[in-house]
Amino acid sequence: MDDKKLPSRQENFSEWYNQLVLRAEMADYAPVRGCMVVRPYGWALWENIQAALDKRFKATGHVNAAFPLLIPQSFMTKEKEHVEGFSPELAVVTHGGGQLLEEPLVVRPTSETIIGTMYAKWIQSYRDLPVLINQWANVVRWEMRTKLFLRTLEFYWQEGHTAHATEQEAAEHTQRMLNVYTDFAINEAAVPVLAGQKSDSEKFAGAKATYSIEAMMGDTKALQAGTSHFLGQNFAKAFDIKFLDENNQLQYCWTTSWGLSTRFIGAIIMTHGDDQGLVLPPNLAPYQVVIVPIYRKDEEKALVMETVDKIVSGLGNLRVFVDRREGLTPGFKFNDWELKGVPLRIEVGPKDVQNGTLALARRDILGKEGKRFIPMAGFEQAVPAVLAEIQANMLAKATKFRDEHIFEVSNYEDFKDVVENKGWAKVWWYDDAANEAKIKEETKASLRNYAQTEGEGVCFYTGKKTNKQVYFAKGY
RNA sequence: CGGGGUGUAGCGCAGUCGGCUAGCGCGCUGCGUUUGGGACGCAGAGGUCGACGGUUCGAGUCCGCCCACCCCGACCA
């Protein structure tokens, strides 16, 4: 850990990730197995993710609320598939106030049941619909194997829960929120994702249909980065969520739920990070710009800091951090902020003050290539412009990488080679849960989601005609 | 739950065949010199060697049991 350099992604991607998360001070291991502490720098990134999503939720008509952490155990058993899916991973509270509880309480693994219960109480008429509520919350799932951000016993997320009068409206809303996630991932996080429906075997416990956004990590493994579920009337029936329609007919609601979690931080790290550390997209980075002042003597310091102050006030709308730490060399600070992934570094030294210039160093392009001097005059426009370039470049780079690692194959031999050594396989697929399970068993690759496809082809596995194309890949 | 690994200073590690005062690097504190790509000198602080039990004149070291964490597999946002 005290080695200056990280392990390279090439030689050990997993170790690279673990050390990076710790050393960049994103998170730390908690005293309880499988739990993590999200450190201030990691949480600041999460806050920016929250802000970007929350803005989009509000724009699509949602309001925020908070539902309780503890759920009566009996609630979890009301929807058949939901129980089966979640019972293995529930944390259960059996005692309270020193007494054995009459009914155990589960710590929410997700909130469909408790929110469904409340919706049943609140919804009477079609005039009450739709109900569009989101909550920012923590949830607990007792996972066997954990990894910082990607899978921990407790994690933070948002879960949206909506109730609608018609099937079509609920189905459209499921799609709308999937689009919101896609837009967020691409335009804020610069994480190119493929949005599509999950196979039946991969769908949410209790859903009619699950949709996901799938991202490709730097080791070409797939990460489910967000999900949107069409719940049909499953939960409405289990929790008695009913309304009277315009014709005075009693009907069950159609509901949806959708979530995106702190796992997304893992997606950002593994999509953009390099051997030098994190590379954070300007739109979400806790600090968009770090200024490293360079000086030797007090006279120089005074001059340099005067310029630094000018820059800070000139960049009032940006998240700027000035590294005022004494006793560290500029070189150390450069490396330190590169590890932390700050998109743009501004160096201000005596020579710059004298020449009326600033040195800009881009995080997405290391070394001399990414370093250039700009005139002090007009930096207020130049700096945001560079940030926009970085944002665009990061997306382009990640998209190129992803596209270069997706291969269309038409037979099982090629398929195995691709998912084992090359990346994702895009194939024509005739739905068959047994075959899907067999492929997963044999190759470790899972069906990520259905591609947006037109036309017809021949299933690579069965040779049957089909109009569906899917992505298979090893996943996190 | 299976397989592998690791527990010695905040972090990373060494500690030989059981031996006397438990060491190294980084970090940390103080002072000075440094500062445009991971600075240096000097002086310091910091340890129930994961826990329990055993063998022994003597245990970080040997034996037993337990615990914790990490990695790889079966499940998952």
XYZ file of C-alpha atoms (C1' of nucleotides) in Angstrom:
553
model
C 0.000 0.000 0.000
C 2.837 2.403 0.537
C 4.140 1.774 -2.948
C 3.834 4.968 -4.870
C 2.238 3.323 -7.845
C -0.978 1.383 -8.061
C -0.926 -2.141 -9.411
C -1.566 -1.867 -13.140
C -5.044 -2.583 -14.472
C -3.527 -4.977 -16.925
C -1.839 -7.225 -14.398
C -4.522 -7.255 -11.724
C -7.676 -5.282 -12.344
C -9.336 -6.349 -9.119
C -6.406 -5.334 -6.976
C -6.066 -2.078 -8.897
C -9.696 -1.316 -8.065
C -9.469 -2.222 -4.376
C -6.369 -0.152 -3.771
C -7.618 2.756 -5.790
C -10.846 3.010 -3.816
C -8.883 3.060 -0.568
C -6.047 5.308 -1.641
C -8.217 7.858 -3.395
C -10.156 8.015 -0.128
C -13.446 7.111 -1.729
C -14.327 4.483 0.849
C -12.876 2.316 3.570
C -13.712 -1.038 5.091
C -16.015 -0.836 8.096
C -15.636 -2.959 11.223
C -18.479 -5.208 10.066
C -17.692 -7.647 7.279
C -19.043 -6.511 3.942
C -19.860 -2.997 5.067
C -18.115 0.136 3.907
C -17.618 3.670 5.041
C -18.147 6.142 2.236
C -15.505 8.781 2.905
C -16.066 12.479 2.260
C -14.475 12.438 -1.182
C -16.596 9.482 -2.253
C -19.691 10.979 -0.730
C -19.106 14.269 -2.523
C -19.175 12.344 -5.789
C -22.374 10.637 -4.670
C -23.911 14.010 -3.822
C -23.228 15.188 -7.344
C -24.767 12.023 -8.718
C -27.772 12.619 -6.493
C -28.141 16.201 -7.656
C -27.975 15.227 -11.327
C -30.561 12.478 -10.887
C -32.808 14.371 -8.514
C -33.071 17.223 -10.998
C -34.224 14.729 -13.617
C -36.711 13.094 -11.246
C -38.251 16.437 -10.401
C -38.400 17.307 -14.087
C -40.420 14.146 -14.714
C -42.913 14.999 -12.008
C -41.621 13.130 -8.983
C -41.493 14.196 -5.363
C -39.247 12.847 -2.634
C -40.359 11.206 0.594
C -38.914 8.914 3.253
C -40.258 5.519 4.223
C -39.096 3.535 7.242
C -36.066 1.284 7.448
C -37.901 -1.463 9.347
C -40.584 -3.541 7.693
C -42.842 -6.121 9.362
C -41.620 -9.506 8.245
C -45.102 -10.511 7.097
C -45.053 -7.757 4.442
C -42.200 -9.482 2.699
C -44.184 -12.668 2.265
C -47.162 -11.144 0.484
C -45.799 -11.243 -3.039
C -44.704 -14.772 -3.883
C -41.716 -14.152 -6.134
C -40.611 -11.247 -3.987
C -40.298 -13.502 -0.916
C -38.427 -16.163 -2.825
C -36.033 -13.632 -4.276
C -35.228 -11.760 -1.122
C -35.574 -14.100 1.855
C -32.018 -15.473 1.575
C -30.565 -12.009 1.953
C -32.659 -10.415 4.645
C -31.319 -8.990 7.880
C -33.945 -9.540 10.560
C -34.439 -7.656 13.810
C -35.803 -9.961 16.496
C -35.349 -7.855 19.615
C -36.264 -4.309 20.555
C -35.889 -2.561 23.868
C -34.443 -5.709 25.332
C -37.549 -7.730 24.523
C -38.258 -10.393 21.961
C -40.516 -8.832 19.333
C -43.890 -10.389 18.658
C -43.256 -10.068 14.938
C -39.700 -9.831 13.632
C -38.821 -6.785 11.539
C -36.746 -6.977 8.426
C -34.306 -4.255 7.492
C -35.485 -3.125 4.062
C -33.722 -4.762 1.135
C -35.954 -2.540 -1.041
C -39.236 -0.832 -0.251
C -41.937 -2.131 -2.576
C -43.785 -3.776 0.307
C -43.914 -0.902 2.731
C -44.581 1.646 0.033
C -47.244 -0.598 -1.486
C -48.906 -0.770 1.910
C -48.985 3.002 2.150
C -50.172 3.447 -1.435
C -53.101 1.158 -0.670
C -54.039 3.568 2.079
C -53.543 6.752 0.057
C -55.034 5.811 -3.270
C -58.839 5.774 -3.603
C -59.684 7.292 -6.931
C -58.318 7.724 -10.421
C -58.020 11.369 -9.389
C -55.243 10.338 -6.987
C -53.204 8.904 -9.821
C -50.499 8.794 -10.843
C -48.472 8.721 -7.637
C -44.857 9.484 -8.406
C -42.596 9.209 -5.363
C -38.884 8.733 -4.981
C -36.823 8.156 -1.886
C -33.107 8.446 -1.214
C -32.287 5.705 1.214
C -29.992 2.987 2.433
C -30.910 -0.681 2.139
C -29.439 -3.928 3.428
C -28.940 -7.173 1.558
C -26.938 -9.930 3.196
C -24.595 -10.723 0.345
C -22.138 -13.575 0.542
C -19.330 -11.946 -1.331
C -18.759 -8.236 -1.202
C -16.679 -5.599 -2.898
C -16.462 -1.906 -2.141
C -19.260 0.014 -3.906
C -20.157 -2.880 -6.190
C -21.722 -5.142 -3.627
C -21.850 -4.373 0.075
C -24.269 -5.471 2.777
C -25.551 -1.963 3.095
C -25.683 0.448 0.219
C -27.177 3.816 -0.652
C -29.493 4.404 -3.543
C -32.647 6.012 -4.718
C -35.756 3.991 -5.309
C -38.661 5.411 -7.258
C -42.109 3.939 -6.801
C -45.019 4.902 -8.960
C -48.642 3.886 -9.290
C -50.709 4.371 -12.441
C -54.255 3.878 -13.675
C -53.386 1.966 -16.814
C -50.963 -0.657 -17.942
C -49.776 1.457 -20.801
C -49.031 4.425 -18.624
C -47.022 2.323 -16.173
C -45.151 0.620 -18.997
C -44.333 4.006 -20.505
C -43.147 5.285 -17.177
C -40.823 2.315 -16.752
C -39.311 3.238 -20.087
C -39.183 6.927 -19.251
C -37.104 6.269 -16.151
C -34.825 3.921 -18.020
C -34.250 6.787 -20.414
C -33.524 9.112 -17.505
C -30.824 6.727 -16.290
C -29.397 6.401 -19.758
C -29.271 10.145 -20.197
C -27.661 10.585 -16.803
C -25.054 7.893 -17.402
C -24.039 9.173 -20.796
C -24.252 12.908 -20.347
C -23.201 13.338 -16.726
C -21.009 10.346 -15.965
C -19.686 9.867 -19.501
C -20.440 6.187 -19.026
C -21.845 4.789 -22.261
C -24.564 2.290 -21.444
C -26.769 -0.091 -23.311
C -30.378 0.086 -22.198
C -32.621 -2.871 -22.654
C -34.856 -5.496 -21.149
C -33.525 -8.205 -18.855
C -34.277 -11.843 -19.489
C -36.895 -13.513 -17.301
C -34.288 -15.269 -15.235
C -32.478 -12.029 -14.466
C -35.488 -9.894 -13.668
C -36.381 -8.353 -10.331
C -38.188 -10.604 -7.858
C -41.848 -9.742 -8.358
C -41.549 -7.747 -11.573
C -43.327 -8.387 -14.860
C -40.385 -6.934 -16.720
C -37.026 -5.513 -15.715
C -34.935 -3.145 -17.815
C -31.332 -2.251 -17.147
C -28.545 -0.048 -18.288
C -25.395 -2.087 -18.780
C -21.930 -0.572 -18.762
C -18.628 -2.050 -19.836
C -15.833 -1.797 -17.316
C -12.148 -1.409 -18.138
C -11.628 -5.172 -17.920
C -14.573 -5.614 -20.336
C -16.820 -7.121 -17.699
C -20.402 -5.868 -17.623
C -21.937 -3.926 -14.778
C -25.652 -3.431 -14.303
C -25.643 0.252 -13.469
C -29.337 0.957 -12.987
C -32.670 -0.802 -13.265
C -36.272 0.038 -14.014
C -39.082 -2.408 -13.310
C -42.563 -2.758 -14.689
C -44.378 -4.436 -11.816
C -47.707 -4.955 -13.554
C -50.411 -5.496 -10.950
C -48.353 -7.962 -8.916
C -47.768 -5.678 -5.994
C -51.103 -3.930 -6.374
C -52.818 -7.263 -5.894
C -50.548 -8.353 -3.063
C -51.007 -5.062 -1.213
C -54.483 -4.171 -2.333
C -53.645 -0.972 -4.145
C -57.011 -0.160 -5.760
C -58.839 2.817 -7.191
C -62.259 3.664 -8.580
C -62.046 4.618 -12.229
C -64.168 7.133 -14.160
C -66.880 4.494 -14.544
C -67.029 3.743 -10.847
C -65.289 0.444 -11.417
C -62.833 -0.784 -8.788
C -59.464 -1.512 -10.370
C -55.972 -2.495 -9.339
C -53.185 -0.012 -9.981
C -50.238 -0.644 -12.250
C -46.943 0.070 -10.543
C -43.289 0.616 -11.353
C -40.067 0.867 -9.396
C -36.572 1.871 -10.408
C -33.251 2.326 -8.676
C -29.707 3.457 -9.067
C -27.176 2.955 -6.292
C -23.713 3.817 -5.019
C -22.647 0.945 -7.230
C -22.618 3.584 -9.936
C -19.521 5.031 -8.278
C -17.867 1.713 -9.019
C -18.996 2.062 -12.619
C -17.359 5.476 -12.911
C -14.141 4.227 -11.354
C -13.893 1.152 -13.562
C -14.991 2.862 -16.758
C -12.604 5.786 -16.691
C -9.816 4.978 -14.243
C -6.271 4.387 -15.453
C -3.028 3.173 -13.905
C -2.474 6.587 -12.417
C -5.772 6.547 -10.524
C -9.281 7.871 -10.847
C -10.437 9.886 -13.821
C -13.644 11.670 -12.902
C -16.039 13.266 -15.375
C -16.093 17.057 -14.948
C -19.857 17.121 -14.574
C -19.739 14.994 -11.432
C -16.243 15.453 -10.016
C -16.147 16.782 -6.439
C -13.461 19.183 -7.614
C -13.482 20.083 -11.269
C -10.300 22.090 -11.015
C -7.413 21.898 -8.600
C -4.933 24.724 -8.417
C -1.387 23.923 -7.372
C 0.576 27.031 -6.470
C 4.315 26.823 -6.997
C 6.795 29.036 -5.214
C 10.089 29.046 -3.390
C 10.321 32.165 -1.310
C 7.748 34.213 0.539
C 7.931 36.985 -2.055
C 7.104 34.473 -4.776
C 4.358 32.970 -2.689
C 2.684 36.348 -2.240
C 2.722 37.006 -5.971
C 1.574 33.531 -6.887
C -1.233 33.490 -4.361
C -2.480 36.809 -5.627
C -2.901 35.245 -9.059
C -4.447 32.132 -7.555
C -7.067 34.220 -5.815
C -7.902 35.911 -9.097
C -8.380 32.572 -10.773
C -10.611 31.299 -7.997
C -12.900 34.291 -8.165
C -12.896 34.152 -11.960
C -14.117 30.564 -11.842
C -16.893 31.235 -9.401
C -19.319 28.781 -10.972
C -16.922 25.855 -10.899
C -15.901 23.541 -8.084
C -12.335 24.678 -7.516
C -9.895 23.549 -4.875
C -6.652 25.308 -4.049
C -3.988 22.985 -2.672
C -2.451 25.200 -0.020
C -0.670 22.393 1.790
C 2.809 23.425 2.914
C 5.840 21.191 2.856
C 4.786 19.080 -0.086
C 6.456 19.419 -3.441
C 4.382 20.299 -6.488
C 5.303 16.942 -7.981
C 3.746 15.148 -5.067
C 0.588 17.197 -5.378
C 0.337 16.490 -9.110
C 0.387 12.778 -8.463
C -1.952 13.056 -5.533
C -4.648 14.855 -7.514
C -4.189 12.543 -10.446
C -4.846 9.628 -8.104
C -8.003 11.405 -7.035
C -9.057 11.992 -10.611
C -9.530 15.765 -10.668
C -10.262 16.557 -14.339
C -8.151 19.664 -14.671
C -5.100 20.941 -12.822
C -3.938 24.518 -13.007
C -0.333 25.184 -12.089
C 0.594 28.704 -11.119
C 4.256 29.517 -10.586
C 6.491 32.590 -10.634
C 7.146 32.142 -14.345
C 3.440 32.150 -15.093
C 2.903 35.273 -13.062
C 5.707 36.909 -14.978
C 4.538 35.718 -18.396
C 0.851 36.186 -17.740
C 0.150 32.523 -18.416
C -1.351 29.496 -16.684
C -0.366 25.877 -17.056
C -3.297 23.530 -17.608
C -2.915 19.779 -17.236
C -5.737 17.502 -18.329
C -6.384 14.347 -16.364
C -7.786 12.494 -19.341
C -4.558 13.034 -21.283
C -1.502 12.432 -19.149
C 1.970 13.849 -19.635
C 3.129 16.618 -21.917
C 0.391 15.952 -24.415
C -2.264 17.002 -21.950
C -0.369 19.974 -20.607
C -0.480 23.384 -22.138
C -0.070 27.049 -21.328
C -2.842 29.523 -21.839
C -2.787 33.276 -21.487
C -4.108 34.547 -18.209
C -6.415 36.841 -20.137
C -9.645 35.059 -20.891
C -9.114 32.090 -18.574
C -12.713 32.510 -17.373
C -13.870 31.179 -20.743
C -10.937 28.914 -21.522
C -11.166 26.764 -18.404
C -14.842 25.781 -18.721
C -14.205 25.084 -22.394
C -11.438 22.658 -21.533
C -13.674 20.947 -18.988
C -16.316 20.486 -21.658
C -13.673 19.007 -23.957
C -12.609 16.586 -21.229
C -16.187 15.535 -20.601
C -16.714 14.889 -24.306
C -13.409 13.118 -24.721
C -14.093 10.801 -21.790
C -17.392 9.748 -23.296
C -15.862 9.272 -26.727
C -13.003 7.227 -25.346
C -15.250 4.990 -23.243
C -17.674 4.527 -26.118
C -14.868 3.580 -28.473
C -13.502 1.102 -25.963
C -16.906 -0.460 -25.504
C -17.629 -0.708 -29.210
C -14.254 -2.274 -29.835
C -15.046 -4.989 -27.324
C -18.472 -6.045 -28.524
C -18.439 -8.821 -31.092
C -21.280 -10.247 -33.090
C -20.943 -13.998 -33.221
C -23.055 -16.736 -34.738
C -21.751 -19.951 -33.226
C -20.964 -21.246 -29.767
C -17.221 -21.670 -30.348
C -16.751 -18.040 -31.278
C -19.074 -17.085 -28.478
C -16.928 -18.830 -25.891
C -13.801 -17.202 -27.214
C -15.383 -13.765 -27.062
C -16.809 -13.918 -23.550
C -13.680 -15.584 -22.233
C -11.046 -13.397 -23.842
C -12.438 -10.446 -25.707
C -15.492 -8.794 -24.220
C -19.203 -8.944 -24.915
C -20.959 -11.137 -27.389
C -23.914 -9.792 -29.358
C -25.987 -12.653 -30.667
C -29.325 -13.582 -32.155
C -31.157 -15.354 -29.386
C -34.171 -17.590 -29.181
C -35.549 -17.327 -25.641
C -34.959 -20.410 -23.554
C -34.285 -20.164 -19.828
C -32.696 -23.603 -19.681
C -30.224 -22.781 -22.436
C -29.485 -19.462 -20.826
C -28.654 -21.213 -17.552
C -26.527 -23.770 -19.323
C -24.521 -21.110 -21.112
C -23.969 -19.304 -17.853
C -22.863 -22.538 -16.224
C -20.430 -23.331 -19.002
C -19.000 -19.918 -19.749
C -19.785 -17.747 -16.703
C -21.308 -15.274 -19.123
C -24.818 -14.048 -18.394
C -27.445 -12.556 -20.631
C -27.064 -8.853 -19.892
C -30.070 -7.513 -21.776
C -31.920 -7.409 -25.082
C -30.500 -5.173 -27.748
C -32.667 -2.681 -29.611
C -32.977 -4.638 -32.817
C -34.954 -4.854 -35.965
C -35.076 -7.714 -38.364
C -34.621 -11.422 -38.017
C -31.792 -13.833 -37.554
C -30.852 -17.286 -36.491
C -30.237 -18.103 -32.841
C -26.514 -18.766 -32.367
C -27.235 -21.548 -29.899
C -30.311 -23.340 -31.178
C -30.369 -22.377 -34.834
C -33.977 -21.308 -34.490
C -35.347 -18.243 -36.177
C -35.725 -15.228 -33.902
C -36.218 -11.475 -33.979
C -34.267 -10.844 -30.788
C -30.661 -9.941 -30.288
C -29.012 -9.976 -26.881
C -25.734 -9.222 -25.171
C -23.894 -11.863 -23.201
C -20.928 -11.048 -20.983
C -19.258 -11.868 -17.740
C -20.635 -9.510 -15.174
C -19.991 -8.033 -11.766
C -20.660 -22.735 2.451
C -16.109 -24.899 -0.293
C -10.818 -23.595 -1.918
C -6.590 -20.273 -1.050
C -4.173 -16.477 1.808
C -3.100 -13.084 5.804
C -3.144 -11.432 11.056
C 3.823 -8.297 14.397
C 3.629 0.278 15.342
C -1.322 4.218 11.466
C 0.004 1.446 6.532
C 3.268 -2.260 3.985
C 6.440 -6.021 5.687
C 11.047 -8.883 7.983
C 11.842 -11.673 12.237
C 16.571 -17.989 10.532
C 17.057 -23.867 14.465
C 12.601 -21.476 20.381
C 17.167 -17.436 23.268
C 18.715 -12.274 25.847
C 16.622 -4.982 24.760
C 11.134 -7.105 18.570
C 13.279 -4.663 13.669
C 12.938 -2.211 8.500
C 10.426 1.040 4.897
C 6.534 4.544 4.395
C 3.587 7.680 7.213
C 3.285 10.819 11.821
C 5.598 15.052 15.406
C 9.553 19.055 15.912
C 13.524 22.027 13.723
C 16.266 23.424 9.387
C 17.205 23.302 4.170
C 13.939 22.472 -0.095
C 9.655 23.258 -3.762
C 7.728 23.652 -12.325
C 6.392 15.600 -11.904
C 6.159 11.387 -5.961
C 12.593 16.304 -1.742
C 16.534 15.844 2.104
C 19.066 16.061 6.942
C 18.885 15.793 12.199
C 15.990 14.703 16.513
C 11.529 12.131 18.277
C 6.695 9.585 19.319
C 4.425 5.073 18.451
C 3.958 -2.487 20.065
C -1.238 -6.517 25.306
C 3.246 -9.736 18.162
C -5.465 -11.335 16.398
C -7.755 -14.195 21.009
C -7.585 -18.313 24.259
C -5.238 -22.721 25.959
C -0.872 -25.880 25.972
C 4.584 -27.533 25.632
C 9.159 -25.218 27.701
C 13.947 -22.637 32.230
C 12.350 -19.395 28.153
C 7.186 -18.610 22.798
C 6.341 -13.438 17.765
C 8.668 -18.340 16.671
C 6.342 -25.099 18.380
C 1.203 -27.588 19.188
C -4.238 -27.129 19.626
C -8.687 -24.553 19.252
C -11.222 -20.125 18.106
C -11.908 -15.291 15.767
C -11.382 -11.645 12.006
C -10.335 -9.886 7.289
C -8.870 -10.342 2.067
C -8.786 -13.173 -2.661
C -11.029 -17.152 -5.932
C -15.858 -20.100 -6.757
C -21.816 -21.163 -5.805
C -26.060 -16.019 -5.158
C -26.849 -10.574 -6.280
C -28.224 -3.296 -7.261
